[in-house]
Each structure stands twice: as C-alpha cells, then as structure tokens.
Amino acid sequence: MEIGIVGLPNVGKSTLFNALTCAGAEASNYPFCTIEPNVGIVPIPDKRLDKLFEMFKPPKKTAAFIKFVDIAGIVQGASQGEGLGNKFLANIREVDAIIHVVRLFNDENVTHVMNSVDPLRDIEVINTELMLADLESATKICDRLASNAKSGKKDAVAAWEKMKAVKAALEEGKPVSSLGLEPEDLKDYQFLTAKPVLYVGNNSEVRNAENAEKVAKYARENGAGFVELSVKFEADIAEFSEEEKKAFLSETGSDYTGLEKIVREGMKLLNLCTYFTAGEEVEVRSWLIPVGCTAPQAAGKIHSDFEKGFIRADVYTFDDLVKYGSEKALKEHGLIRSEGKEYIVKDGDVCLFKINA
C-alpha cells in the first residue's frame, strides 16, 4: 500500500509524516519547508501479528508495509507556478491513495499560508489544484488518443471517448472519481482525482469540534475517509517505546494510535484485508490483499510461482487459534480446512499453501 500526503504548506504534513515513519523529515513553522519529497516505509501495526509471534516464537516477524510519500505544500495557483508550483505532484501519481491533511485548529503562533483557518476553503484549494493538474494530463492524453481514433478501430475510438468524458468533467470542476469509471479504464493514466482520499484533520489538544465536524461531513458526502488527530501529539508518542505506547493507550482509553487509525481507514478505502502465514521455524508474516482475493492469488503475493503452482491451502482463523491455543488443538477440533482454487481468503485467515515445486 502506497499513500501520498498532500495539503497546504504548514498544516502539519511533514510532522504527520514524521509521526508515521519516525523518519526525521524537516518540519518547521514556515511555508515550503518540504521541497524534495520525503519517502518512508512503515511496517503496518497489527496486534494479531504480535500475538502470532508470541504463540509460535519463530526467529522472525515480518509485517506488511505502507510506503508514505510527503510532497511540498500546494498553494492556490500552483498550476500557474505559484509557491513551488505543482511539479511535485508527479511524485504521487502512482500512489494507491491520498492523505489530505487539513488544519482544524486556531493558533496565532502557527503561521497559516492563507492567513486564516477555514478547512473547507483549504480543501477546495487543494482539490482544485489536483483537478487542474489532471486536466493538463487529460488534455495531452486526449490529443494523443484523437490521433489513434482516426484509424477507426473500435478500441481506439472507445478510449478517446472515455478520455473526452474525463476532460469534460475536469473542465466542469468535477474529479475523475465522479465519473464512476472502472479502475481498469484508468490504470494507465494515474489521475490524482481518481484516487481514494483520506482526510486527516489536524486538531490541537484543545479541539476545534466545529471544524472537525465540517470536514467529517464533507468526507462523508464525498465518499472519502476521515481521521481526526493531533499531529503534534502523535509525533510526541511516536518517540515512545512499544511498552510505553501500550501503557499510554491503556491510560487514555484509546484502542489505536494515529498510525493505526490511518491504516484501518486506508485499508477500508482501498478495500484491502490481511492474511497471515505462520510457523515456528521461519517467521510469522502479514500480507495485504484485495478483499475477494482467491487462495492462488493470495499465494501469489508471496511469490508468483506460488500462484502458478498452487495445489491447495490449509486454512484456519486467527480467532480460532487464540481460542484453542495451538494448531494441534485446531486439528483435534477439525478447524483446519483444506481449501482449493476457488476459496476466497478472508481477513484474519492463517494460510499454509501447498504448491508444485
């Protein structure tokens, strides 16, 4: 899973990036602090993986990961070269989803590039710039496809017609996602406004509840995700040890850190789930797959040869393992199933794949 981070300058993007990745990216109280994109790869926290490691005691634990890409802040007029322009958007063309960081809190000591805090205005500024960047791309693609369509070939004409519809929507101020096209129709073009969006509302520890509700409502109405957190607070607890984090969450009554909340919402947006492989001799490992993935496709995440040579999978659920305490007990209760090529792997499944060597 790869996620790009966008927002106005100085809204907490790079601080959030640091909190998520502990990467130490520069984050200061002035616009355009980030110039080159920051990139960080983060293991996805999953308490189930930790429990499997505790039960199997293998030499290694490997989590699925997220790649975060934090780019320079975007300002109104970026498509015409304002601020640092929009050239940095190329760095997030290939991400799976976008985190849009929105400032919710008022603080005269923290500069706002537009001199006031108005989250819905700020969202529209960024969305407009993303649409203008997409319109520039769509116009070039349309011109290219028009030449191909002159051949009269059915596929070429259909591709041109679809791109004309994309261009028309963008010209009307509508994101590509509003067209309801299939991902297959757009996979070669990487439009920014076709990607799922998770709005992260950056609040202070003294919440601005009104602004939080405005952004939550906007996200609901536009089919996007929403997570509210204090980026500064998350950056502080990112420095804690795992034991300290657990103790802190227990004291505050929270179930998840900010990273975990973002991961959960991101997986929901991208329609992903997690399965596990586990063994005493090698490792326990988590794998991200699309919901609805068949057993051979899930095996292919490990290695393409596993999908080609798939015979069957021995499968049980994480919950059953915790309930009964061991694989031996699961066998005794008939809870390890042998599944074939049509089986749909579910979130929390533990799989052992049998393949042709």
Short mmCIF file of C-alpha atoms in Angstrom, two decimals:
data_model
loop_
_atom_site.label_atom_id
_atom_site.label_comp_id
_atom_site.label_asym_id
_atom_site.label_seq_id
_atom_site.Cartn_x
_atom_site.Cartn_y
_atom_site.Cartn_z
CA MET A 1 0.00 0.00 0.00
CA GLU A 2 1.43 3.36 -1.06
CA ILE A 3 -0.05 6.64 0.15
CA GLY A 4 0.78 10.21 -0.87
CA ILE A 5 0.42 13.08 1.61
CA VAL A 6 -0.87 16.44 0.34
CA GLY A 7 -2.10 19.70 1.83
CA LEU A 8 -1.40 23.40 2.07
CA PRO A 9 2.04 24.39 3.35
CA ASN A 10 2.43 24.38 7.12
CA VAL A 11 -0.69 22.35 8.02
CA GLY A 12 1.26 19.50 9.66
CA LYS A 13 2.04 17.27 6.66
CA SER A 14 5.70 16.72 7.46
CA THR A 15 5.02 16.44 11.19
CA LEU A 16 2.45 13.75 10.38
CA PHE A 17 4.98 12.05 8.09
CA ASN A 18 7.50 12.05 10.94
CA ALA A 19 4.92 10.68 13.37
CA LEU A 20 4.03 7.90 10.94
CA THR A 21 7.56 6.99 9.89
CA CYS A 22 9.86 8.31 12.62
CA ALA A 23 11.93 9.45 9.63
CA GLY A 24 13.03 12.83 10.95
CA ALA A 25 11.86 14.86 7.95
CA GLU A 26 12.29 18.62 8.40
CA ALA A 27 9.12 20.19 9.84
CA SER A 28 9.16 23.87 10.77
CA ASN A 29 6.75 26.76 11.28
CA TYR A 30 7.14 28.29 7.84
CA PRO A 31 5.77 27.51 4.37
CA PHE A 32 7.60 25.29 1.87
CA CYS A 33 9.76 23.62 4.50
CA THR A 34 9.48 20.42 2.43
CA ILE A 35 10.97 20.75 -1.05
CA GLU A 36 12.20 17.31 -2.06
CA PRO A 37 9.62 14.57 -1.38
CA ASN A 38 10.04 12.63 1.85
CA VAL A 39 9.60 8.88 1.47
CA GLY A 40 9.20 6.41 4.32
CA ILE A 41 8.32 2.71 4.53
CA VAL A 42 6.43 1.72 7.65
CA PRO A 43 5.51 -1.75 8.97
CA ILE A 44 1.74 -1.93 9.42
CA PRO A 45 0.97 -2.38 13.12
CA ASP A 46 -1.31 -5.37 13.74
CA LYS A 47 -1.89 -6.80 17.21
CA ARG A 48 -2.78 -10.15 15.64
CA LEU A 49 0.72 -10.46 14.13
CA ASP A 50 2.22 -9.69 17.54
CA LYS A 51 0.08 -12.43 19.09
CA LEU A 52 1.14 -14.95 16.43
CA PHE A 53 4.78 -14.13 17.12
CA GLU A 54 4.18 -14.67 20.83
CA MET A 55 2.49 -18.05 20.19
CA PHE A 56 4.83 -19.51 17.56
CA LYS A 57 8.09 -17.98 18.84
CA PRO A 58 9.80 -18.04 15.41
CA PRO A 59 13.12 -16.30 14.77
CA LYS A 60 11.48 -13.56 12.68
CA LYS A 61 8.34 -11.38 12.47
CA THR A 62 7.60 -9.51 9.23
CA ALA A 63 4.72 -7.08 8.82
CA ALA A 64 3.11 -5.89 5.61
CA PHE A 65 4.11 -2.29 4.98
CA ILE A 66 2.90 1.11 3.81
CA LYS A 67 5.01 3.49 1.78
CA PHE A 68 4.30 7.16 2.58
CA VAL A 69 5.31 9.97 0.20
CA ASP A 70 5.18 13.51 1.61
CA ILE A 71 5.44 16.25 -1.03
CA ALA A 72 5.84 20.01 -0.85
CA GLY A 73 2.79 22.02 0.18
CA ILE A 74 0.46 23.11 -2.60
CA VAL A 75 -0.93 26.66 -2.75
CA GLN A 76 -3.68 28.34 -4.72
CA GLY A 77 -2.35 28.97 -8.22
CA ALA A 78 0.22 26.15 -8.07
CA SER A 79 -0.81 25.07 -11.59
CA GLN A 80 0.32 28.53 -12.78
CA GLY A 81 3.59 28.30 -10.85
CA GLU A 82 2.59 29.92 -7.54
CA GLY A 83 4.58 28.79 -4.49
CA LEU A 84 6.70 25.88 -5.65
CA GLY A 85 4.27 25.08 -8.46
CA ASN A 86 2.71 21.65 -8.94
CA LYS A 87 5.72 19.76 -10.31
CA PHE A 88 5.91 17.70 -7.11
CA LEU A 89 2.53 16.11 -7.85
CA ALA A 90 4.38 13.79 -10.25
CA ASN A 91 5.83 12.11 -7.16
CA ILE A 92 2.41 10.85 -6.07
CA ARG A 93 0.93 9.88 -9.44
CA GLU A 94 1.48 6.19 -8.73
CA VAL A 95 0.27 6.00 -5.12
CA ASP A 96 -2.80 3.94 -4.24
CA ALA A 97 -4.49 6.62 -2.13
CA ILE A 98 -4.04 10.18 -0.91
CA ILE A 99 -3.94 11.54 2.63
CA HIS A 100 -5.12 15.15 2.57
CA VAL A 101 -4.01 16.91 5.76
CA VAL A 102 -6.33 19.74 6.81
CA ARG A 103 -5.65 22.14 9.66
CA LEU A 104 -8.57 22.43 12.10
CA PHE A 105 -7.11 24.47 14.96
CA ASN A 106 -6.58 28.19 15.51
CA ASP A 107 -3.19 29.25 16.85
CA GLU A 108 -1.74 32.68 16.17
CA ASN A 109 1.73 31.27 16.83
CA VAL A 110 1.46 28.83 13.90
CA THR A 111 1.50 30.52 10.50
CA HIS A 112 -1.32 29.78 8.04
CA VAL A 113 -0.41 30.41 4.41
CA MET A 114 -3.88 31.92 3.76
CA ASN A 115 -3.87 33.95 7.00
CA SER A 116 -6.95 32.26 8.49
CA VAL A 117 -8.19 28.79 9.35
CA ASP A 118 -11.04 27.61 7.09
CA PRO A 119 -10.80 23.86 6.45
CA LEU A 120 -13.43 23.65 3.71
CA ARG A 121 -11.82 26.51 1.78
CA ASP A 122 -8.43 24.84 2.20
CA ILE A 123 -9.80 21.53 0.91
CA GLU A 124 -11.24 23.22 -2.17
CA VAL A 125 -7.91 24.95 -2.89
CA ILE A 126 -6.06 21.63 -2.93
CA ASN A 127 -8.79 19.78 -4.83
CA THR A 128 -8.87 22.50 -7.49
CA GLU A 129 -5.11 22.27 -7.97
CA LEU A 130 -5.29 18.47 -8.25
CA MET A 131 -8.07 18.78 -10.85
CA LEU A 132 -6.09 21.35 -12.84
CA ALA A 133 -3.07 19.02 -12.84
CA ASP A 134 -5.31 16.19 -14.04
CA LEU A 135 -6.87 18.43 -16.69
CA GLU A 136 -3.42 19.21 -18.08
CA SER A 137 -2.70 15.46 -18.31
CA ALA A 138 -6.14 14.63 -19.74
CA THR A 139 -5.77 17.27 -22.45
CA LYS A 140 -2.45 15.80 -23.61
CA ILE A 141 -3.82 12.24 -23.48
CA CYS A 142 -6.94 13.30 -25.39
CA ASP A 143 -4.86 14.80 -28.17
CA ARG A 144 -2.81 11.63 -28.44
CA LEU A 145 -5.87 9.35 -28.44
CA ALA A 146 -7.61 11.52 -31.05
CA SER A 147 -4.81 10.65 -33.48
CA ASN A 148 -5.23 6.94 -32.71
CA ALA A 149 -9.02 7.18 -33.11
CA LYS A 150 -8.63 8.36 -36.72
CA SER A 151 -7.81 4.76 -37.56
CA GLY A 152 -11.46 3.95 -36.87
CA LYS A 153 -10.54 0.98 -34.71
CA LYS A 154 -13.26 0.30 -32.14
CA ASP A 155 -10.92 0.16 -29.10
CA ALA A 156 -9.12 3.36 -30.10
CA VAL A 157 -12.37 5.26 -30.57
CA ALA A 158 -13.75 3.97 -27.22
CA ALA A 159 -10.58 5.04 -25.38
CA TRP A 160 -10.82 8.51 -26.94
CA GLU A 161 -14.49 8.86 -25.99
CA LYS A 162 -13.74 7.93 -22.37
CA MET A 163 -10.90 10.42 -22.18
CA LYS A 164 -13.08 13.16 -23.64
CA ALA A 165 -15.57 12.47 -20.82
CA VAL A 166 -12.75 12.70 -18.26
CA LYS A 167 -11.56 16.01 -19.74
CA ALA A 168 -15.10 17.43 -19.80
CA ALA A 169 -15.68 16.51 -16.14
CA LEU A 170 -12.44 18.16 -15.06
CA GLU A 171 -13.30 21.29 -17.05
CA GLU A 172 -16.55 21.44 -15.07
CA GLY A 173 -14.65 21.22 -11.77
CA LYS A 174 -15.55 17.58 -11.12
CA PRO A 175 -12.93 15.00 -10.02
CA VAL A 176 -12.29 11.95 -12.18
CA SER A 177 -13.77 9.78 -9.41
CA SER A 178 -17.19 11.39 -10.03
CA LEU A 179 -17.47 9.56 -13.38
CA GLY A 180 -17.71 6.13 -11.75
CA LEU A 181 -15.31 4.57 -14.25
CA GLU A 182 -13.81 1.16 -13.55
CA PRO A 183 -10.19 1.16 -12.26
CA GLU A 184 -9.29 -0.87 -15.36
CA ASP A 185 -10.33 2.08 -17.55
CA LEU A 186 -7.90 4.42 -15.79
CA LYS A 187 -4.98 2.21 -14.77
CA ASP A 188 -2.65 3.60 -17.45
CA TYR A 189 -3.27 7.27 -16.63
CA GLN A 190 -2.77 7.69 -12.86
CA PHE A 191 -5.16 10.61 -12.39
CA LEU A 192 -4.82 12.15 -8.94
CA THR A 193 -8.53 12.87 -8.52
CA ALA A 194 -9.41 9.26 -9.30
CA LYS A 195 -7.64 8.05 -6.15
CA PRO A 196 -9.38 7.35 -2.81
CA VAL A 197 -8.88 10.16 -0.31
CA LEU A 198 -8.45 10.07 3.46
CA TYR A 199 -8.85 13.46 5.10
CA VAL A 200 -6.73 13.81 8.23
CA GLY A 201 -8.00 16.64 10.38
CA ASN A 202 -5.09 18.08 12.35
CA ASN A 203 -6.54 19.41 15.61
CA SER A 204 -4.87 20.74 18.73
CA GLU A 205 -5.25 19.03 22.07
CA VAL A 206 -7.89 21.70 22.77
CA ARG A 207 -10.21 20.54 19.98
CA ASN A 208 -11.96 22.73 17.46
CA ALA A 209 -15.01 20.45 17.32
CA GLU A 210 -16.88 22.63 14.82
CA ASN A 211 -14.15 22.41 12.20
CA ALA A 212 -13.73 18.67 12.83
CA GLU A 213 -17.44 18.08 12.13
CA LYS A 214 -17.29 20.21 8.97
CA VAL A 215 -14.52 18.06 7.50
CA ALA A 216 -16.10 14.79 8.68
CA LYS A 217 -19.37 15.79 6.96
CA TYR A 218 -17.52 16.80 3.79
CA ALA A 219 -15.71 13.45 3.73
CA ARG A 220 -18.97 11.50 4.20
CA GLU A 221 -20.69 13.42 1.41
CA ASN A 222 -17.79 12.83 -0.97
CA GLY A 223 -17.14 9.14 -0.30
CA ALA A 224 -13.85 9.83 1.45
CA GLY A 225 -12.41 8.68 4.78
CA PHE A 226 -11.79 10.90 7.79
CA VAL A 227 -9.49 10.64 10.80
CA GLU A 228 -9.13 13.38 13.38
CA LEU A 229 -5.98 13.57 15.45
CA SER A 230 -3.44 15.96 16.93
CA VAL A 231 -0.41 15.62 14.69
CA LYS A 232 1.85 17.18 17.31
CA PHE A 233 0.59 14.72 19.93
CA GLU A 234 1.12 11.76 17.56
CA ALA A 235 4.66 12.98 16.87
CA ASP A 236 5.31 13.02 20.62
CA ILE A 237 4.06 9.48 21.26
CA ALA A 238 5.88 8.19 18.17
CA GLU A 239 9.03 8.53 20.28
CA PHE A 240 7.65 6.15 22.94
CA SER A 241 8.73 2.53 23.19
CA GLU A 242 6.11 -0.11 22.37
CA GLU A 243 5.61 -0.78 26.09
CA GLU A 244 5.15 2.94 26.78
CA LYS A 245 2.64 3.24 23.92
CA LYS A 246 0.60 0.33 25.28
CA ALA A 247 0.61 1.82 28.76
CA PHE A 248 -0.35 5.24 27.45
CA LEU A 249 -3.22 3.93 25.30
CA SER A 250 -4.47 1.93 28.26
CA GLU A 251 -4.43 5.03 30.48
CA THR A 252 -6.26 7.20 27.93
CA GLY A 253 -8.79 4.53 26.98
CA SER A 254 -7.71 4.65 23.32
CA ASP A 255 -7.63 1.48 21.24
CA TYR A 256 -5.38 2.74 18.46
CA THR A 257 -2.55 5.17 17.79
CA GLY A 258 -2.92 7.70 14.99
CA LEU A 259 -0.95 5.43 12.64
CA GLU A 260 -3.26 2.52 13.38
CA LYS A 261 -6.33 4.68 12.75
CA ILE A 262 -4.91 5.84 9.43
CA VAL A 263 -4.01 2.27 8.43
CA ARG A 264 -7.50 0.98 9.27
CA GLU A 265 -9.20 3.76 7.30
CA GLY A 266 -6.75 3.39 4.42
CA MET A 267 -7.45 -0.34 4.17
CA LYS A 268 -11.17 0.35 4.20
CA LEU A 269 -10.85 2.89 1.40
CA LEU A 270 -8.72 0.56 -0.71
CA ASN A 271 -10.85 -2.50 0.09
CA LEU A 272 -7.92 -4.46 1.48
CA CYS A 273 -7.67 -7.17 4.12
CA THR A 274 -4.89 -9.08 5.89
CA TYR A 275 -3.99 -12.75 5.99
CA PHE A 276 -1.09 -14.39 7.80
CA THR A 277 1.49 -17.10 7.33
CA ALA A 278 2.97 -18.61 10.47
CA GLY A 279 5.48 -21.24 11.51
CA GLU A 280 7.86 -21.98 14.34
CA GLU A 281 10.95 -22.49 12.21
CA VAL A 282 10.92 -19.49 9.86
CA GLU A 283 8.68 -16.49 10.60
CA VAL A 284 5.21 -15.12 11.13
CA ARG A 285 4.15 -12.63 8.48
CA SER A 286 1.19 -10.48 7.48
CA TRP A 287 0.14 -9.94 3.87
CA LEU A 288 -2.17 -7.28 2.40
CA ILE A 289 -4.56 -8.48 -0.32
CA PRO A 290 -7.69 -7.09 -2.02
CA VAL A 291 -10.96 -8.24 -0.47
CA GLY A 292 -12.28 -11.08 -2.63
CA CYS A 293 -8.82 -12.48 -3.42
CA THR A 294 -8.74 -16.21 -4.21
CA ALA A 295 -6.31 -18.56 -2.48
CA PRO A 296 -3.99 -18.81 -5.54
CA GLN A 297 -3.96 -15.00 -5.87
CA ALA A 298 -3.14 -14.65 -2.17
CA ALA A 299 -0.34 -17.19 -2.56
CA GLY A 300 0.96 -15.12 -5.48
CA LYS A 301 1.62 -12.27 -3.06
CA ILE A 302 4.37 -14.42 -1.56
CA HIS A 303 5.84 -15.39 -4.93
CA SER A 304 4.40 -15.59 -8.45
CA ASP A 305 5.47 -19.26 -8.58
CA PHE A 306 3.13 -19.97 -5.66
CA GLU A 307 0.15 -18.85 -7.72
CA LYS A 308 1.23 -20.84 -10.76
CA GLY A 309 1.93 -24.00 -8.77
CA PHE A 310 -0.96 -23.72 -6.29
CA ILE A 311 -2.49 -27.07 -5.25
CA ARG A 312 -4.43 -26.24 -2.08
CA ALA A 313 -4.25 -24.26 1.15
CA ASP A 314 -4.59 -25.35 4.76
CA VAL A 315 -6.55 -22.55 6.41
CA TYR A 316 -7.72 -21.62 9.90
CA THR A 317 -8.74 -18.37 11.53
CA PHE A 318 -6.65 -16.27 13.88
CA ASP A 319 -9.58 -16.12 16.31
CA ASP A 320 -9.83 -19.92 16.45
CA LEU A 321 -6.10 -20.22 17.10
CA VAL A 322 -6.31 -17.81 20.03
CA LYS A 323 -9.40 -19.58 21.37
CA TYR A 324 -7.92 -23.10 21.27
CA GLY A 325 -4.27 -22.21 21.85
CA SER A 326 -2.41 -24.27 19.23
CA GLU A 327 -2.54 -25.77 15.75
CA LYS A 328 -2.64 -29.20 17.36
CA ALA A 329 -5.84 -28.29 19.19
CA LEU A 330 -7.33 -26.88 15.99
CA LYS A 331 -6.66 -30.18 14.21
CA GLU A 332 -8.32 -32.08 17.02
CA HIS A 333 -11.43 -29.92 16.67
CA GLY A 334 -11.44 -30.16 12.86
CA LEU A 335 -10.85 -26.43 12.46
CA ILE A 336 -8.04 -26.57 9.89
CA ARG A 337 -9.68 -26.68 6.47
CA SER A 338 -8.23 -27.78 3.16
CA GLU A 339 -9.28 -25.21 0.54
CA GLY A 340 -8.93 -25.25 -3.23
CA LYS A 341 -8.51 -22.70 -6.00
CA GLU A 342 -11.95 -21.13 -5.60
CA TYR A 343 -11.56 -20.30 -1.91
CA ILE A 344 -11.81 -16.57 -1.06
CA VAL A 345 -9.21 -15.70 1.56
CA LYS A 346 -10.71 -13.70 4.43
CA ASP A 347 -9.32 -11.13 6.84
CA GLY A 348 -7.62 -12.94 9.73
CA ASP A 349 -7.07 -16.23 7.89
CA VAL A 350 -3.82 -18.09 8.60
CA CYS A 351 -2.72 -19.99 5.50
CA LEU A 352 -0.25 -22.69 4.63
CA PHE A 353 -0.01 -23.08 0.85
CA LYS A 354 0.76 -26.41 -0.85
CA ILE A 355 2.37 -25.93 -4.25
CA ASN A 356 4.03 -27.89 -7.02
CA ALA A 357 7.75 -27.46 -6.66
#
